[in-house]
């Protein structure tokens, strides 16, 4: 884990989800980010969306288009030097299943995760079984966005589930 995560103390968990964070890594070869932004329009609740756009994204124009047409306020954060404070203040994250999952867990951020690469599948399964994340499985699944919408809606409606995920992640 990066040093900025070593001594984090998460703020109190809010009962209402106000901020959803989207991060799929340094690149988005599967084009997930624009689809996730659009899918979040279908999720009930009053929340804003922050999207981390990594340094190797090749679909920024598509992401910007999805953000512009979204029914929600969507902020794009391009290649930030530090992400710890964003993780701390997000009420829910949607993330690829790389190293970032450990940092989100350390920050106490409940996370819906997907395997964007084959080397993420086993880690995602383990963290899902441990209650640290809600696992959506491999990103290539035909019904991924439907399951993403359902998982986010369920967590938004259930602060106790988010609190359990936070405890499991911080315990890890």
mmCIF file of C-alpha atoms in Angstrom:
data_model
loop_
_atom_site.group_PDB
_atom_site.id
_atom_site.type_symbol
_atom_site.label_atom_id
_atom_site.label_comp_id
_atom_site.label_asym_id
_atom_site.label_seq_id
_atom_site.Cartn_x
_atom_site.Cartn_y
_atom_site.Cartn_z
ATOM 1 C CA UNK A 1 0.000 0.000 0.000
ATOM 2 C CA UNK A 2 1.155 3.521 -0.686
ATOM 3 C CA UNK A 3 2.475 5.416 2.303
ATOM 4 C CA UNK A 4 -0.453 7.869 2.322
ATOM 5 C CA UNK A 5 -2.651 4.971 3.525
ATOM 6 C CA UNK A 6 -0.514 3.810 6.434
ATOM 7 C CA UNK A 7 -2.093 5.937 9.161
ATOM 8 C CA UNK A 8 -5.560 6.797 7.883
ATOM 9 C CA UNK A 9 -8.472 7.266 10.244
ATOM 10 C CA UNK A 10 -11.787 7.204 8.389
ATOM 11 C CA UNK A 11 -14.426 9.784 9.267
ATOM 12 C CA UNK A 12 -17.764 8.665 10.681
ATOM 13 C CA UNK A 13 -19.844 6.678 8.228
ATOM 14 C CA UNK A 14 -22.681 8.797 6.861
ATOM 15 C CA UNK A 15 -26.153 7.266 6.910
ATOM 16 C CA UNK A 16 -26.877 8.681 3.442
ATOM 17 C CA UNK A 17 -24.640 8.089 0.435
ATOM 18 C CA UNK A 18 -23.618 11.498 -0.880
ATOM 19 C CA UNK A 19 -20.536 10.658 -2.961
ATOM 20 C CA UNK A 20 -19.820 7.650 -5.195
ATOM 21 C CA UNK A 21 -16.272 7.179 -6.454
ATOM 22 C CA UNK A 22 -15.430 5.362 -9.702
ATOM 23 C CA UNK A 23 -11.890 4.085 -10.267
ATOM 24 C CA UNK A 24 -10.880 1.366 -12.707
ATOM 25 C CA UNK A 25 -7.100 1.846 -12.588
ATOM 26 C CA UNK A 26 -4.462 3.603 -14.623
ATOM 27 C CA UNK A 27 -6.104 2.596 -17.914
ATOM 28 C CA UNK A 28 -9.581 1.606 -19.064
ATOM 29 C CA UNK A 29 -8.993 -0.851 -21.925
ATOM 30 C CA UNK A 30 -12.464 -2.380 -21.551
ATOM 31 C CA UNK A 31 -14.236 0.999 -21.746
ATOM 32 C CA UNK A 32 -15.911 0.474 -18.386
ATOM 33 C CA UNK A 33 -15.902 4.033 -17.076
ATOM 34 C CA UNK A 34 -18.454 5.588 -19.480
ATOM 35 C CA UNK A 35 -20.743 2.597 -18.979
ATOM 36 C CA UNK A 36 -20.481 2.882 -15.197
ATOM 37 C CA UNK A 37 -21.305 6.608 -15.302
ATOM 38 C CA UNK A 38 -24.410 5.902 -17.397
ATOM 39 C CA UNK A 39 -25.455 3.007 -15.171
ATOM 40 C CA UNK A 40 -25.286 5.182 -12.055
ATOM 41 C CA UNK A 41 -28.100 7.306 -13.550
ATOM 42 C CA UNK A 42 -30.371 4.293 -12.973
ATOM 43 C CA UNK A 43 -29.467 3.936 -9.296
ATOM 44 C CA UNK A 44 -31.878 5.606 -6.866
ATOM 45 C CA UNK A 45 -30.538 8.195 -4.455
ATOM 46 C CA UNK A 46 -29.208 11.714 -4.310
ATOM 47 C CA UNK A 47 -25.455 11.454 -4.778
ATOM 48 C CA UNK A 48 -22.684 12.923 -6.850
ATOM 49 C CA UNK A 49 -20.085 10.910 -8.739
ATOM 50 C CA UNK A 50 -16.314 11.394 -8.794
ATOM 51 C CA UNK A 51 -14.404 9.582 -11.505
ATOM 52 C CA UNK A 52 -10.667 9.043 -11.385
ATOM 53 C CA UNK A 53 -9.294 9.123 -14.924
ATOM 54 C CA UNK A 54 -5.929 7.375 -14.979
ATOM 55 C CA UNK A 55 -2.864 8.492 -16.930
ATOM 56 C CA UNK A 56 -3.249 5.830 -19.625
ATOM 57 C CA UNK A 57 -6.938 6.230 -20.431
ATOM 58 C CA UNK A 58 -7.575 6.335 -24.174
ATOM 59 C CA UNK A 59 -11.327 6.952 -23.888
ATOM 60 C CA UNK A 60 -11.392 10.371 -22.208
ATOM 61 C CA UNK A 61 -13.689 11.893 -24.836
ATOM 62 C CA UNK A 62 -16.245 9.147 -24.250
ATOM 63 C CA UNK A 63 -15.949 9.583 -20.484
ATOM 64 C CA UNK A 64 -16.418 13.335 -20.807
ATOM 65 C CA UNK A 65 -19.503 12.723 -22.970
ATOM 66 C CA UNK A 66 -21.009 10.356 -20.395
ATOM 67 C CA UNK A 67 -20.279 12.842 -17.622
ATOM 68 C CA UNK A 68 -21.852 15.690 -19.596
ATOM 69 C CA UNK A 69 -25.057 13.779 -20.358
ATOM 70 C CA UNK A 70 -25.392 12.222 -16.919
ATOM 71 C CA UNK A 71 -28.368 13.171 -14.771
ATOM 72 C CA UNK A 72 -25.967 13.439 -11.842
ATOM 73 C CA UNK A 73 -23.187 15.870 -11.078
ATOM 74 C CA UNK A 74 -20.064 14.037 -12.253
ATOM 75 C CA UNK A 75 -16.573 15.307 -11.505
ATOM 76 C CA UNK A 76 -13.569 13.997 -13.405
ATOM 77 C CA UNK A 77 -10.257 13.825 -11.548
ATOM 78 C CA UNK A 78 -7.340 13.307 -13.909
ATOM 79 C CA UNK A 79 -4.284 11.370 -12.711
ATOM 80 C CA UNK A 80 -4.296 12.630 -9.121
ATOM 81 C CA UNK A 81 -1.014 12.512 -7.201
ATOM 82 C CA UNK A 82 -2.904 11.482 -4.064
ATOM 83 C CA UNK A 83 -6.182 9.604 -3.677
ATOM 84 C CA UNK A 84 -6.380 8.880 0.043
ATOM 85 C CA UNK A 85 -8.590 11.873 0.877
ATOM 86 C CA UNK A 86 -10.954 11.005 -1.991
ATOM 87 C CA UNK A 87 -11.236 7.437 -0.707
ATOM 88 C CA UNK A 88 -11.854 8.669 2.846
ATOM 89 C CA UNK A 89 -14.696 11.007 1.906
ATOM 90 C CA UNK A 90 -16.453 8.720 -0.577
ATOM 91 C CA UNK A 91 -19.456 6.841 0.777
ATOM 92 C CA UNK A 92 -19.277 4.098 -1.835
ATOM 93 C CA UNK A 93 -16.757 3.129 -4.502
ATOM 94 C CA UNK A 94 -16.905 1.190 -7.722
ATOM 95 C CA UNK A 95 -13.481 -0.212 -8.494
ATOM 96 C CA UNK A 96 -11.505 -2.665 -10.533
ATOM 97 C CA UNK A 97 -10.075 -5.440 -8.372
ATOM 98 C CA UNK A 98 -6.411 -4.456 -8.274
ATOM 99 C CA UNK A 99 -4.283 -3.119 -5.420
ATOM 100 C CA UNK A 100 -6.745 -0.234 -5.073
ATOM 101 C CA UNK A 101 -9.150 -2.540 -3.228
ATOM 102 C CA UNK A 102 -6.751 -2.746 -0.291
ATOM 103 C CA UNK A 103 -6.422 1.026 -0.191
ATOM 104 C CA UNK A 104 -10.205 1.487 -0.321
ATOM 105 C CA UNK A 105 -10.542 -1.048 2.518
ATOM 106 C CA UNK A 106 -7.932 0.815 4.558
ATOM 107 C CA UNK A 107 -9.867 4.064 3.986
ATOM 108 C CA UNK A 108 -13.061 2.338 5.148
ATOM 109 C CA UNK A 109 -14.840 2.866 1.832
ATOM 110 C CA UNK A 110 -17.498 0.231 1.003
ATOM 111 C CA UNK A 111 -16.783 -0.997 -2.521
ATOM 112 C CA UNK A 112 -18.487 -2.752 -5.399
ATOM 113 C CA UNK A 113 -15.690 -4.388 -7.382
ATOM 114 C CA UNK A 114 -15.156 -6.118 -10.700
ATOM 115 C CA UNK A 115 -12.266 -8.014 -12.216
ATOM 116 C CA UNK A 116 -11.038 -5.921 -15.136
ATOM 117 C CA UNK A 117 -8.184 -8.371 -15.800
ATOM 118 C CA UNK A 118 -7.763 -12.110 -15.352
ATOM 119 C CA UNK A 119 -5.109 -11.633 -12.646
ATOM 120 C CA UNK A 120 -7.718 -9.895 -10.450
ATOM 121 C CA UNK A 121 -10.272 -12.717 -10.303
ATOM 122 C CA UNK A 122 -8.848 -14.676 -7.369
ATOM 123 C CA UNK A 123 -8.214 -11.579 -5.236
ATOM 124 C CA UNK A 124 -11.729 -10.313 -5.955
ATOM 125 C CA UNK A 125 -13.236 -13.648 -4.953
ATOM 126 C CA UNK A 126 -11.286 -13.718 -1.682
ATOM 127 C CA UNK A 127 -12.196 -10.135 -0.728
ATOM 128 C CA UNK A 128 -15.832 -10.771 -1.619
ATOM 129 C CA UNK A 129 -15.948 -13.891 0.567
ATOM 130 C CA UNK A 130 -14.370 -11.900 3.420
ATOM 131 C CA UNK A 131 -17.140 -9.285 3.173
ATOM 132 C CA UNK A 132 -14.697 -6.526 2.247
ATOM 133 C CA UNK A 133 -16.274 -5.867 -1.166
ATOM 134 C CA UNK A 134 -19.346 -6.794 -3.157
ATOM 135 C CA UNK A 135 -17.911 -8.866 -5.983
ATOM 136 C CA UNK A 136 -19.408 -8.560 -9.445
ATOM 137 C CA UNK A 137 -16.947 -11.052 -10.927
ATOM 138 C CA UNK A 138 -15.295 -10.643 -14.328
ATOM 139 C CA UNK A 139 -15.986 -7.425 -16.237
ATOM 140 C CA UNK A 140 -16.736 -9.319 -19.448
ATOM 141 C CA UNK A 141 -20.053 -10.571 -18.044
ATOM 142 C CA UNK A 142 -23.054 -9.667 -20.219
ATOM 143 C CA UNK A 143 -25.155 -8.527 -17.264
ATOM 144 C CA UNK A 144 -22.372 -6.637 -15.460
ATOM 145 C CA UNK A 145 -24.034 -3.219 -15.535
ATOM 146 C CA UNK A 146 -27.371 -4.616 -14.356
ATOM 147 C CA UNK A 147 -25.657 -6.318 -11.425
ATOM 148 C CA UNK A 148 -23.662 -3.137 -10.734
ATOM 149 C CA UNK A 149 -26.858 -1.107 -10.561
ATOM 150 C CA UNK A 150 -28.496 -3.625 -8.217
ATOM 151 C CA UNK A 151 -25.447 -3.862 -5.941
ATOM 152 C CA UNK A 152 -25.106 -0.089 -5.650
ATOM 153 C CA UNK A 153 -28.827 0.372 -4.985
ATOM 154 C CA UNK A 154 -28.749 -2.287 -2.258
ATOM 155 C CA UNK A 155 -25.752 -0.710 -0.508
ATOM 156 C CA UNK A 156 -27.179 2.805 -0.763
ATOM 157 C CA UNK A 157 -30.320 1.553 0.976
ATOM 158 C CA UNK A 158 -28.438 -0.358 3.674
ATOM 159 C CA UNK A 159 -26.089 1.678 5.895
ATOM 160 C CA UNK A 160 -25.628 -1.365 8.164
ATOM 161 C CA UNK A 161 -24.222 -3.366 5.233
ATOM 162 C CA UNK A 162 -21.845 -0.508 4.414
ATOM 163 C CA UNK A 163 -20.757 -0.424 8.073
ATOM 164 C CA UNK A 164 -20.083 -4.195 8.024
ATOM 165 C CA UNK A 165 -17.995 -3.814 4.870
ATOM 166 C CA UNK A 166 -16.066 -0.978 6.485
ATOM 167 C CA UNK A 167 -15.295 -3.081 9.567
ATOM 168 C CA UNK A 168 -14.251 -6.057 7.430
ATOM 169 C CA UNK A 169 -11.985 -3.887 5.273
ATOM 170 C CA UNK A 170 -10.398 -2.055 8.182
ATOM 171 C CA UNK A 171 -9.896 -5.389 9.950
ATOM 172 C CA UNK A 172 -8.091 -6.738 6.927
#
